[in-house]
Amino acid sequence: MKRSTRQDSNESFEDFNPLQGKTVLLGISGGIAAYKACDIASSLRRSGADVHAVLTTNAREFVTQLSLQTITRNPAHCEQYGPNADWRPEHIDLAKKADLILIAPATADIIAKMAHGICDDLLTTMILASSAKVMVAPAMNPRMLEHPATQHNLEIIQNKYRYDIIQPDYGEVACGDVGSGKMASVESIVASVGAKLLVHNTLTGRHIIVTAGGTREPIDPVRFIGNRSSGKMGIAMADAAYARGADVTLISTVEVDRAYPVILVETAFEMQETVEAEFDSCDALVMTAAVADYRPLAVSSQKIKKKDSDDIQLELTKNPDILDLLGQVKRKDQVIIGFAAESEELLSNATQKLKKKNLDYIVGNDITVPDIGFGSDDNAVIILSTDGSRENLARMPKRAIAEHLCDVLSLKFVAMSKNAAPKARQ
Ligand code: CTP
């Protein structure tokens, strides 16, 4: 299903063929879904990849080395030590060679080992010895998947080590239980590998600032003016950019534990100060935060007491517009993406903000659509660019929108480096 429509844009990656010439290490751990590893290996090889299968000893109970080496046309590995061991340790060689390591199926056990750096066999040792992108396709009983230990381990490998999780499907698993835990289909696993090889590291070396959440403007020691922003879009954006190799700084009103720097702020002023301090060194600023336009003129140092009168006046004064200020000083080699949550006239309001604030892109959404936007895991947005192009993204998870924005940024950087004026000859 095609969910986005790109208009009037002629930017594209050149010579795209994600699997041709790529080395994929297919790690197979011991679950019933291991029988599908042969189809995955075959499909990856037919798409041009040089596939090397590595099995755990338990995986060998479900699928044979002979099948895998026949399909991949490469030796299939299992033993870490053996009589045929070369002078160079096999795991180091293969681990260095791989462009991508795919663990499919990934049992709860191997996910736990990966999360905690345990390497007690060839496969886990190779994962630790490699700097390749790692993708993990979990397959297990739904209760094992739901268990807080497994969820915690998945969170560690995803958010701390930048591994990608290919989400399991919902359905009946081998033992007859129904729930989420069926390994994703062979087609979607192979498609995810292709997509990842296309975009992996497209933001390496780029410093990207992301702001997230809603600012809180104090009235007195216990009260504030706030808004409904959950910070989910900004956190998804920071995670996606980090997974693609960017140096991410998240400036957030919402606390999150991540491997990249997270600077906690509360008010619009604090957010402005922090963004401004980082802006000069950044390649892109993605401003998802809902910044309060006004703050109380005076903040009471004491809790305001209930009065006899029914009404109380709160005088407000304007906050700085962070994007507006930074749009004015933005260099040609910097990209700014703003957001616009609108309740009416989405297209014209977003277009006006794009121009007025001198942004490169604006991501607009209609807040009157029920169940999406504020607080939800999903959103539907429109992306407008200064070059006049326009994309509609139908309802999708915020992480998918973030991945799309990372594509937009990657393409923009490619276009900017092509257009950069050649240096004068000495
Ligand atoms: N923004 C900002 N500083 C502010 C207000 C908004 O940097 N004081 C940024 C937001 O982070 C967002 C973009 O500007 O990326 C648009 O914010 P929005 O609240 O939709 O627009 P406003 O310019 O505040 O206009 P209005 O509230 O009138 O719609």
GROMACS .gro file of C-alpha atoms and ligand atoms in nm:
model
  455
    1MET     CA    1   0.000   0.000   0.000
    2LYS     CA    2   0.141   0.339  -0.097
    3ARG     CA    3   0.077   0.581   0.183
    4SER     CA    4   0.248   0.893   0.070
    5THR     CA    5   0.223   1.103  -0.238
    6ARG     CA    6   0.524   1.310  -0.335
    7GLN     CA    7   0.460   1.595  -0.573
    8ASP     CA    8   0.698   1.810  -0.768
    9SER     CA    9   1.011   1.674  -0.607
   10ASN     CA   10   1.300   1.563  -0.822
   11GLU     CA   11   1.537   1.466  -0.541
   12SER     CA   12   1.629   1.095  -0.536
   13PHE     CA   13   1.901   0.858  -0.422
   14GLU     CA   14   2.121   0.764  -0.715
   15ASP     CA   15   2.184   0.407  -0.831
   16PHE     CA   16   1.964   0.251  -0.570
   17ASN     CA   17   1.989  -0.127  -0.543
   18PRO     CA   18   1.989  -0.205  -0.174
   19LEU     CA   19   2.093  -0.572  -0.171
   20GLN     CA   20   2.332  -0.592  -0.467
   21GLY     CA   21   2.686  -0.633  -0.342
   22LYS     CA   22   2.578  -0.633   0.023
   23THR     CA   23   2.685  -0.896   0.272
   24VAL     CA   24   2.407  -1.006   0.504
   25LEU     CA   25   2.479  -1.226   0.799
   26LEU     CA   26   2.166  -1.426   0.879
   27GLY     CA   27   2.165  -1.531   1.244
   28ILE     CA   28   1.921  -1.808   1.328
   29SER     CA   29   1.829  -1.887   1.688
   30GLY     CA   30   1.642  -2.190   1.816
   31GLY     CA   31   1.268  -2.150   1.772
   32ILE     CA   32   1.016  -2.320   1.547
   33ALA     CA   33   1.017  -2.017   1.312
   34ALA     CA   34   1.375  -2.118   1.224
   35TYR     CA   35   1.227  -2.327   0.943
   36LYS     CA   36   1.143  -1.998   0.767
   37ALA     CA   37   1.511  -1.896   0.770
   38CYS     CA   38   1.557  -2.096   0.447
   39ASP     CA   39   1.298  -1.879   0.270
   40ILE     CA   40   1.453  -1.561   0.411
   41ALA     CA   41   1.801  -1.672   0.299
   42SER     CA   42   1.672  -1.762  -0.046
   43SER     CA   43   1.486  -1.435  -0.091
   44LEU     CA   44   1.785  -1.226   0.027
   45ARG     CA   45   2.018  -1.415  -0.208
   46ARG     CA   46   1.783  -1.374  -0.505
   47SER     CA   47   1.773  -1.001  -0.431
   48GLY     CA   48   2.149  -0.987  -0.483
   49ALA     CA   49   2.284  -1.022  -0.128
   50ASP     CA   50   2.580  -1.238  -0.034
   51VAL     CA   51   2.420  -1.431   0.254
   52HIS     CA   52   2.609  -1.611   0.532
   53ALA     CA   53   2.404  -1.818   0.775
   54VAL     CA   54   2.509  -1.857   1.137
   55LEU     CA   55   2.306  -2.094   1.354
   56THR     CA   56   2.294  -2.141   1.728
   57THR     CA   57   2.316  -2.504   1.838
   58ASN     CA   58   1.944  -2.497   1.925
   59ALA     CA   59   1.860  -2.365   1.577
   60ARG     CA   60   2.016  -2.682   1.435
   61GLU     CA   61   1.730  -2.877   1.595
   62PHE     CA   62   1.492  -2.702   1.354
   63VAL     CA   63   1.692  -2.641   1.036
   64THR     CA   64   2.007  -2.797   0.894
   65GLN     CA   65   2.336  -2.634   0.806
   66LEU     CA   66   2.328  -2.829   0.479
   67SER     CA   67   1.998  -2.665   0.371
   68LEU     CA   68   2.131  -2.320   0.452
   69GLN     CA   69   2.462  -2.361   0.280
   70THR     CA   70   2.290  -2.501  -0.029
   71ILE     CA   71   2.052  -2.204  -0.040
   72THR     CA   72   2.306  -1.934   0.041
   73ARG     CA   73   2.590  -2.099  -0.160
   74ASN     CA   74   2.818  -2.015   0.130
   75PRO     CA   75   2.933  -2.227   0.427
   76ALA     CA   76   2.679  -2.216   0.713
   77HIS     CA   77   2.842  -2.171   1.053
   78CYS     CA   78   2.760  -2.290   1.400
   79GLU     CA   79   3.061  -2.403   1.603
   80GLN     CA   80   3.277  -2.136   1.762
   81TYR     CA   81   3.568  -2.375   1.808
   82GLY     CA   82   3.649  -2.684   1.608
   83PRO     CA   83   3.916  -2.884   1.432
   84ASN     CA   84   3.877  -2.682   1.110
   85ALA     CA   85   3.929  -2.344   1.279
   86ASP     CA   86   4.149  -2.111   1.075
   87TRP     CA   87   4.432  -1.899   1.225
   88ARG     CA   88   4.196  -1.602   1.197
   89PRO     CA   89   3.892  -1.636   1.422
   90GLU     CA   90   3.593  -1.693   1.196
   91HIS     CA   91   3.360  -1.465   1.390
   92ILE     CA   92   3.586  -1.164   1.355
   93ASP     CA   93   3.622  -1.212   0.981
   94LEU     CA   94   3.254  -1.260   0.911
   95ALA     CA   95   3.152  -0.989   1.154
   96LYS     CA   96   3.383  -0.740   0.980
   97LYS     CA   97   3.254  -0.834   0.638
   98ALA     CA   98   2.883  -0.792   0.712
   99ASP     CA   99   2.688  -0.484   0.603
  100LEU     CA  100   2.393  -0.600   0.807
  101ILE     CA  101   2.322  -0.871   1.064
  102LEU     CA  102   1.967  -1.006   1.063
  103ILE     CA  103   1.860  -1.225   1.352
  104ALA     CA  104   1.554  -1.419   1.234
  105PRO     CA  105   1.404  -1.575   1.425
  106ALA     CA  106   1.519  -1.407   1.745
  107THR     CA  107   1.416  -1.596   2.059
  108ALA     CA  108   1.369  -1.432   2.401
  109ASP     CA  109   1.699  -1.595   2.499
  110ILE     CA  110   1.912  -1.442   2.224
  111ILE     CA  111   1.745  -1.103   2.273
  112ALA     CA  112   1.838  -1.120   2.644
  113LYS     CA  113   2.196  -1.214   2.555
  114MET     CA  114   2.223  -0.927   2.308
  115ALA     CA  115   2.085  -0.680   2.561
  116HIS     CA  116   2.347  -0.778   2.817
  117GLY     CA  117   2.649  -0.838   2.596
  118ILE     CA  118   2.664  -1.214   2.660
  119CYS     CA  119   2.858  -1.395   2.390
  120ASP     CA  120   2.870  -1.766   2.465
  121ASP     CA  121   2.847  -1.900   2.110
  122LEU     CA  122   2.951  -1.807   1.757
  123LEU     CA  123   2.643  -1.600   1.671
  124THR     CA  124   2.634  -1.384   1.985
  125THR     CA  125   3.011  -1.335   1.966
  126MET     CA  126   2.983  -1.217   1.606
  127ILE     CA  127   2.708  -0.969   1.693
  128LEU     CA  128   2.929  -0.816   1.959
  129ALA     CA  129   3.234  -0.816   1.731
  130SER     CA  130   3.057  -0.637   1.446
  131SER     CA  131   2.990  -0.272   1.375
  132ALA     CA  132   2.724  -0.365   1.115
  133LYS     CA  133   2.363  -0.260   1.144
  134VAL     CA  134   2.166  -0.521   1.343
  135MET     CA  135   1.802  -0.608   1.275
  136VAL     CA  136   1.605  -0.841   1.496
  137ALA     CA  137   1.287  -1.032   1.406
  138PRO     CA  138   1.147  -1.167   1.735
  139ALA     CA  139   0.947  -1.491   1.732
  140MET     CA  140   0.815  -1.643   2.051
  141ASN     CA  141   0.512  -1.728   2.261
  142PRO     CA  142   0.300  -1.411   2.318
  143ARG     CA  143   0.344  -1.432   2.697
  144MET     CA  144   0.718  -1.454   2.664
  145LEU     CA  145   0.710  -1.149   2.439
  146GLU     CA  146   0.489  -0.955   2.679
  147HIS     CA  147   0.704  -1.044   2.981
  148PRO     CA  148   0.859  -0.727   3.128
  149ALA     CA  149   1.205  -0.888   3.103
  150THR     CA  150   1.171  -0.938   2.727
  151GLN     CA  151   1.016  -0.594   2.680
  152HIS     CA  152   1.299  -0.439   2.881
  153ASN     CA  153   1.560  -0.625   2.675
  154LEU     CA  154   1.395  -0.516   2.349
  155GLU     CA  155   1.397  -0.158   2.472
  156ILE     CA  156   1.770  -0.184   2.552
  157ILE     CA  157   1.871  -0.324   2.213
  158GLN     CA  158   1.651  -0.074   2.030
  159ASN     CA  159   1.720   0.245   2.218
  160LYS     CA  160   2.071   0.193   2.351
  161TYR     CA  161   2.233  -0.009   2.072
  162ARG     CA  162   2.033   0.126   1.774
  163TYR     CA  163   1.922  -0.226   1.668
  164ASP     CA  164   1.603  -0.232   1.461
  165ILE     CA  165   1.313  -0.451   1.570
  166ILE     CA  166   1.103  -0.602   1.293
  167GLN     CA  167   0.777  -0.620   1.486
  168PRO     CA  168   0.622  -0.969   1.517
  169ASP     CA  169   0.273  -1.033   1.381
  170TYR     CA  170  -0.043  -1.113   1.574
  171GLY     CA  171  -0.185  -1.462   1.524
  172GLU     CA  172  -0.172  -1.825   1.635
  173VAL     CA  173   0.179  -1.936   1.731
  174ALA     CA  174   0.314  -2.293   1.710
  175CYS     CA  175   0.201  -2.394   2.061
  176GLY     CA  176  -0.159  -2.290   1.982
  177ASP     CA  177  -0.163  -1.964   2.181
  178VAL     CA  178  -0.295  -1.656   2.006
  179GLY     CA  179  -0.133  -1.314   2.039
  180SER     CA  180   0.158  -1.107   1.921
  181GLY     CA  181   0.472  -1.316   1.876
  182LYS     CA  182   0.453  -1.474   1.528
  183MET     CA  183   0.765  -1.382   1.337
  184ALA     CA  184   0.694  -1.115   1.072
  185SER     CA  185   0.640  -1.253   0.723
  186VAL     CA  186   0.939  -1.341   0.509
  187GLU     CA  187   0.837  -1.069   0.261
  188SER     CA  188   0.822  -0.796   0.522
  189ILE     CA  189   1.154  -0.907   0.679
  190VAL     CA  190   1.329  -0.898   0.341
  191ALA     CA  191   1.165  -0.563   0.256
  192SER     CA  192   1.279  -0.419   0.592
  193VAL     CA  193   1.636  -0.535   0.525
  194GLY     CA  194   1.630  -0.369   0.182
  195ALA     CA  195   1.488  -0.047   0.323
  196LYS     CA  196   1.745  -0.046   0.603
  197LEU     CA  197   2.039  -0.097   0.371
  198LEU     CA  198   1.913   0.199   0.172
  199VAL     CA  199   1.882   0.436   0.463
  200HIS     CA  200   2.130   0.300   0.720
  201ASN     CA  201   2.374   0.568   0.827
  202THR     CA  202   2.229   0.829   0.591
  203LEU     CA  203   2.255   1.079   0.875
  204THR     CA  204   2.597   0.979   1.005
  205GLY     CA  205   2.802   1.277   1.114
  206ARG     CA  206   2.502   1.509   1.115
  207HIS     CA  207   2.419   1.691   1.435
  208ILE     CA  208   2.043   1.704   1.468
  209ILE     CA  209   1.861   1.892   1.742
  210VAL     CA  210   1.509   1.775   1.816
  211THR     CA  211   1.273   1.949   2.056
  212ALA     CA  212   0.989   1.757   2.219
  213GLY     CA  213   0.692   1.804   2.451
  214GLY     CA  214   0.495   2.105   2.567
  215THR     CA  215   0.646   2.390   2.765
  216ARG     CA  216   0.509   2.475   3.110
  217GLU     CA  217   0.482   2.838   3.207
  218PRO     CA  218   0.463   2.880   3.587
  219ILE     CA  219   0.186   3.083   3.750
  220ASP     CA  220   0.294   3.011   4.108
  221PRO     CA  221   0.492   2.730   4.282
  222VAL     CA  222   0.218   2.473   4.211
  223ARG     CA  223   0.044   2.586   3.893
  224PHE     CA  224   0.143   2.636   3.534
  225ILE     CA  225   0.001   2.697   3.188
  226GLY     CA  226   0.065   2.390   2.978
  227ASN     CA  227  -0.063   2.210   2.671
  228ARG     CA  228  -0.153   1.860   2.557
  229SER     CA  229   0.172   1.771   2.380
  230SER     CA  230   0.300   1.428   2.492
  231GLY     CA  231   0.645   1.457   2.334
  232LYS     CA  232   0.593   1.129   2.145
  233MET     CA  233   0.659   1.279   1.800
  234GLY     CA  234   0.984   1.443   1.907
  235ILE     CA  235   1.111   1.134   2.088
  236ALA     CA  236   1.025   0.919   1.782
  237MET     CA  237   1.211   1.167   1.562
  238ALA     CA  238   1.518   1.167   1.787
  239ASP     CA  239   1.519   0.784   1.805
  240ALA     CA  240   1.486   0.750   1.426
  241ALA     CA  241   1.766   1.000   1.355
  242TYR     CA  242   1.990   0.834   1.615
  243ALA     CA  243   1.925   0.490   1.458
  244ARG     CA  244   2.053   0.636   1.128
  245GLY     CA  245   2.379   0.744   1.280
  246ALA     CA  246   2.306   1.110   1.360
  247ASP     CA  247   2.453   1.286   1.664
  248VAL     CA  248   2.123   1.367   1.826
  249THR     CA  249   2.051   1.620   2.099
  250LEU     CA  250   1.698   1.597   2.233
  251ILE     CA  251   1.573   1.908   2.412
  252SER     CA  252   1.262   1.793   2.588
  253THR     CA  253   1.006   1.878   2.853
  254VAL     CA  254   0.945   1.502   2.892
  255GLU     CA  255   1.202   1.283   3.068
  256VAL     CA  256   1.335   0.984   2.869
  257ASP     CA  257   1.634   0.757   2.918
  258ARG     CA  258   1.833   0.736   2.596
  259ALA     CA  259   2.190   0.673   2.480
  260TYR     CA  260   2.202   1.019   2.317
  261PRO     CA  261   2.203   1.346   2.518
  262VAL     CA  262   1.863   1.453   2.650
  263ILE     CA  263   1.842   1.806   2.794
  264LEU     CA  264   1.538   1.859   3.013
  265VAL     CA  265   1.372   2.201   3.003
  266GLU     CA  266   1.046   2.338   3.132
  267THR     CA  267   0.964   2.683   3.000
  268ALA     CA  268   0.977   2.844   2.656
  269PHE     CA  269   1.267   3.059   2.778
  270GLU     CA  270   1.467   2.755   2.891
  271MET     CA  271   1.395   2.584   2.559
  272GLN     CA  272   1.504   2.895   2.368
  273GLU     CA  273   1.827   2.926   2.566
  274THR     CA  274   1.913   2.557   2.518
  275VAL     CA  275   1.828   2.543   2.147
  276GLU     CA  276   2.023   2.863   2.080
  277ALA     CA  277   2.330   2.726   2.259
  278GLU     CA  278   2.328   2.416   2.033
  279PHE     CA  279   2.208   2.573   1.709
  280ASP     CA  280   2.539   2.692   1.567
  281SER     CA  281   2.684   2.339   1.570
  282CYS     CA  282   2.378   2.170   1.424
  283ASP     CA  283   2.301   2.057   1.070
  284ALA     CA  284   1.929   2.039   1.133
  285LEU     CA  285   1.673   2.152   1.387
  286VAL     CA  286   1.345   1.963   1.411
  287MET     CA  287   1.111   2.165   1.627
  288THR     CA  288   0.825   1.934   1.727
  289ALA     CA  289   0.776   2.103   2.066
  290ALA     CA  290   0.453   2.283   2.146
  291VAL     CA  291   0.595   2.607   2.280
  292ALA     CA  292   0.359   2.827   2.481
  293ASP     CA  293   0.302   3.153   2.297
  294TYR     CA  294   0.230   3.340   2.623
  295ARG     CA  295   0.345   3.319   2.985
  296PRO     CA  296   0.216   3.484   3.301
  297LEU     CA  297   0.358   3.835   3.325
  298ALA     CA  298   0.440   3.785   3.690
  299VAL     CA  299   0.508   3.454   3.864
  300SER     CA  300   0.388   3.452   4.222
  301SER     CA  301   0.652   3.325   4.464
  302GLN     CA  302   0.376   3.208   4.698
  303LYS     CA  303   0.082   2.984   4.619
  304ILE     CA  304  -0.204   3.210   4.506
  305LYS     CA  305  -0.486   3.177   4.759
  306LYS     CA  306  -0.853   3.147   4.680
  307LYS     CA  307  -1.017   3.490   4.698
  308ASP     CA  308  -1.368   3.596   4.786
  309SER     CA  309  -1.435   3.720   4.436
  310ASP     CA  310  -1.549   3.470   4.171
  311ASP     CA  311  -1.310   3.599   3.906
  312ILE     CA  312  -0.935   3.627   3.894
  313GLN     CA  313  -0.727   3.804   3.629
  314LEU     CA  314  -0.412   3.647   3.491
  315GLU     CA  315  -0.203   3.882   3.282
  316LEU     CA  316  -0.002   3.717   3.007
  317THR     CA  317   0.290   3.835   2.799
  318LYS     CA  318   0.430   3.702   2.474
  319ASN     CA  319   0.706   3.438   2.469
  320PRO     CA  320   0.988   3.452   2.214
  321ASP     CA  321   0.918   3.254   1.897
  322ILE     CA  322   1.220   3.025   1.889
  323LEU     CA  323   1.177   2.916   1.526
  324ASP     CA  324   1.118   3.269   1.407
  325LEU     CA  325   1.441   3.387   1.569
  326LEU     CA  326   1.650   3.095   1.443
  327GLY     CA  327   1.497   3.112   1.094
  328GLN     CA  328   1.649   3.461   1.069
  329VAL     CA  329   2.003   3.348   1.150
  330LYS     CA  330   1.994   3.007   0.979
  331ARG     CA  331   2.296   2.937   0.758
  332LYS     CA  332   2.263   2.793   0.407
  333ASP     CA  333   2.405   2.460   0.524
  334GLN     CA  334   2.141   2.422   0.797
  335VAL     CA  335   1.793   2.274   0.766
  336ILE     CA  336   1.497   2.365   0.986
  337ILE     CA  337   1.177   2.162   1.011
  338GLY     CA  338   0.885   2.316   1.197
  339PHE     CA  339   0.551   2.169   1.300
  340ALA     CA  340   0.205   2.321   1.282
  341ALA     CA  341  -0.092   2.176   1.468
  342GLU     CA  342  -0.398   2.348   1.324
  343SER     CA  343  -0.770   2.333   1.394
  344GLU     CA  344  -0.866   2.510   1.070
  345GLU     CA  345  -0.721   2.612   0.733
  346LEU     CA  346  -0.436   2.361   0.771
  347LEU     CA  347  -0.280   2.419   0.431
  348SER     CA  348  -0.282   2.799   0.431
  349ASN     CA  349  -0.180   2.833   0.798
  350ALA     CA  350   0.105   2.587   0.756
  351THR     CA  351   0.220   2.757   0.433
  352GLN     CA  352   0.221   3.095   0.607
  353LYS     CA  353   0.431   2.961   0.898
  354LEU     CA  354   0.673   2.794   0.654
  355LYS     CA  355   0.738   3.127   0.481
  356LYS     CA  356   0.721   3.360   0.777
  357LYS     CA  357   0.964   3.157   0.990
  358ASN     CA  358   1.202   3.090   0.697
  359LEU     CA  359   1.177   2.710   0.741
  360ASP     CA  360   1.282   2.443   0.492
  361TYR     CA  361   0.988   2.218   0.574
  362ILE     CA  362   0.676   2.232   0.786
  363VAL     CA  363   0.483   1.930   0.908
  364GLY     CA  364   0.117   2.017   0.954
  365ASN     CA  365  -0.160   1.819   1.112
  366ASP     CA  366  -0.531   1.873   1.167
  367ILE     CA  367  -0.598   1.848   1.540
  368THR     CA  368  -0.974   1.811   1.490
  369VAL     CA  369  -0.933   1.456   1.352
  370PRO     CA  370  -1.027   1.222   1.641
  371ASP     CA  371  -0.785   0.961   1.791
  372ILE     CA  372  -0.468   1.096   1.634
  373GLY     CA  373  -0.223   1.373   1.714
  374PHE     CA  374  -0.186   1.486   2.077
  375GLY     CA  375  -0.106   1.194   2.308
  376SER     CA  376  -0.170   0.932   2.038
  377ASP     CA  377   0.093   0.698   1.892
  378ASP     CA  378  -0.034   0.783   1.543
  379ASN     CA  379  -0.075   1.093   1.334
  380ALA     CA  380  -0.164   1.193   0.978
  381VAL     CA  381   0.036   1.485   0.842
  382ILE     CA  382   0.111   1.700   0.545
  383ILE     CA  383   0.473   1.795   0.473
  384LEU     CA  384   0.530   2.122   0.287
  385SER     CA  385   0.866   2.225   0.150
  386THR     CA  386   0.999   2.566   0.045
  387ASP     CA  387   1.056   2.423  -0.304
  388GLY     CA  388   0.677   2.397  -0.330
  389SER     CA  389   0.654   2.019  -0.296
  390ARG     CA  390   0.383   1.869  -0.081
  391GLU     CA  391   0.340   1.521   0.065
  392ASN     CA  392   0.041   1.373   0.243
  393LEU     CA  393   0.114   1.098   0.492
  394ALA     CA  394  -0.202   0.905   0.580
  395ARG     CA  395  -0.250   0.787   0.940
  396MET     CA  396   0.058   0.599   1.056
  397PRO     CA  397   0.266   0.554   1.374
  398LYS     CA  398   0.469   0.860   1.476
  399ARG     CA  399   0.787   0.650   1.439
  400ALA     CA  400   0.694   0.590   1.072
  401ILE     CA  401   0.644   0.967   1.024
  402ALA     CA  402   0.984   1.019   1.190
  403GLU     CA  403   1.146   0.767   0.952
  404HIS     CA  404   0.991   0.955   0.663
  405LEU     CA  405   1.126   1.285   0.793
  406CYS     CA  406   1.471   1.124   0.821
  407ASP     CA  407   1.439   1.030   0.451
  408VAL     CA  408   1.344   1.390   0.374
  409LEU     CA  409   1.645   1.520   0.569
  410SER     CA  410   1.884   1.266   0.411
  411LEU     CA  411   1.772   1.366   0.060
  412LYS     CA  412   1.799   1.733   0.147
  413PHE     CA  413   2.158   1.689   0.269
  414VAL     CA  414   2.244   1.499  -0.053
  415ALA     CA  415   2.091   1.780  -0.262
  416MET     CA  416   2.266   2.050  -0.056
  417SER     CA  417   2.607   1.887  -0.092
  418LYS     CA  418   2.558   1.863  -0.471
  419ASN     CA  419   2.458   2.229  -0.491
  420ALA     CA  420   2.737   2.352  -0.266
  421ALA     CA  421   2.961   2.591  -0.460
  422PRO     CA  422   3.289   2.426  -0.565
  423LYS     CA  423   3.586   2.554  -0.367
  424ALA     CA  424   3.802   2.811  -0.549
  425ARG     CA  425   4.131   2.675  -0.681
  426GLN     CA  426   4.438   2.773  -0.479
  427CTP     N1  427   0.728   2.768   1.792
  427CTP     C1  428   0.840   2.824   1.848
  427CTP     N2  429   0.827   2.919   1.944
  427CTP     C2  430   0.706   2.961   1.985
  427CTP     C3  431   0.591   2.906   1.926
  427CTP     C4  432   0.606   2.809   1.830
  427CTP     O1  433   0.951   2.788   1.810
  427CTP     N3  434   0.697   3.052   2.078
  427CTP     C5  435   0.744   2.665   1.687
  427CTP     C6  436   0.681   2.532   1.719
  427CTP     O2  437   0.775   2.446   1.782
  427CTP     C7  438   0.641   2.479   1.585
  427CTP     C8  439   0.614   2.605   1.503
  427CTP     O3  440   0.678   2.710   1.572
  427CTP     O4  441   0.744   2.407   1.523
  427CTP     C9  442   0.469   2.639   1.487
  427CTP     O5  443   0.408   2.645   1.614
  427CTP     P1  444   0.254   2.679   1.629
  427CTP     O6  445   0.219   2.681   1.775
  427CTP     O7  446   0.175   2.587   1.539
  427CTP     O8  447   0.244   2.821   1.564
  427CTP     P2  448   0.257   2.965   1.618
  427CTP     O9  449   0.365   3.030   1.537
  427CTP    O10  450   0.275   2.967   1.766
  427CTP    O11  451   0.120   3.028   1.574
  427CTP     P3  452  -0.029   3.003   1.632
  427CTP    O12  453  -0.012   2.952   1.773
  427CTP    O13  454  -0.091   3.138   1.622
  427CTP    O14  455  -0.092   2.902   1.540
   0.00000   0.00000   0.00000
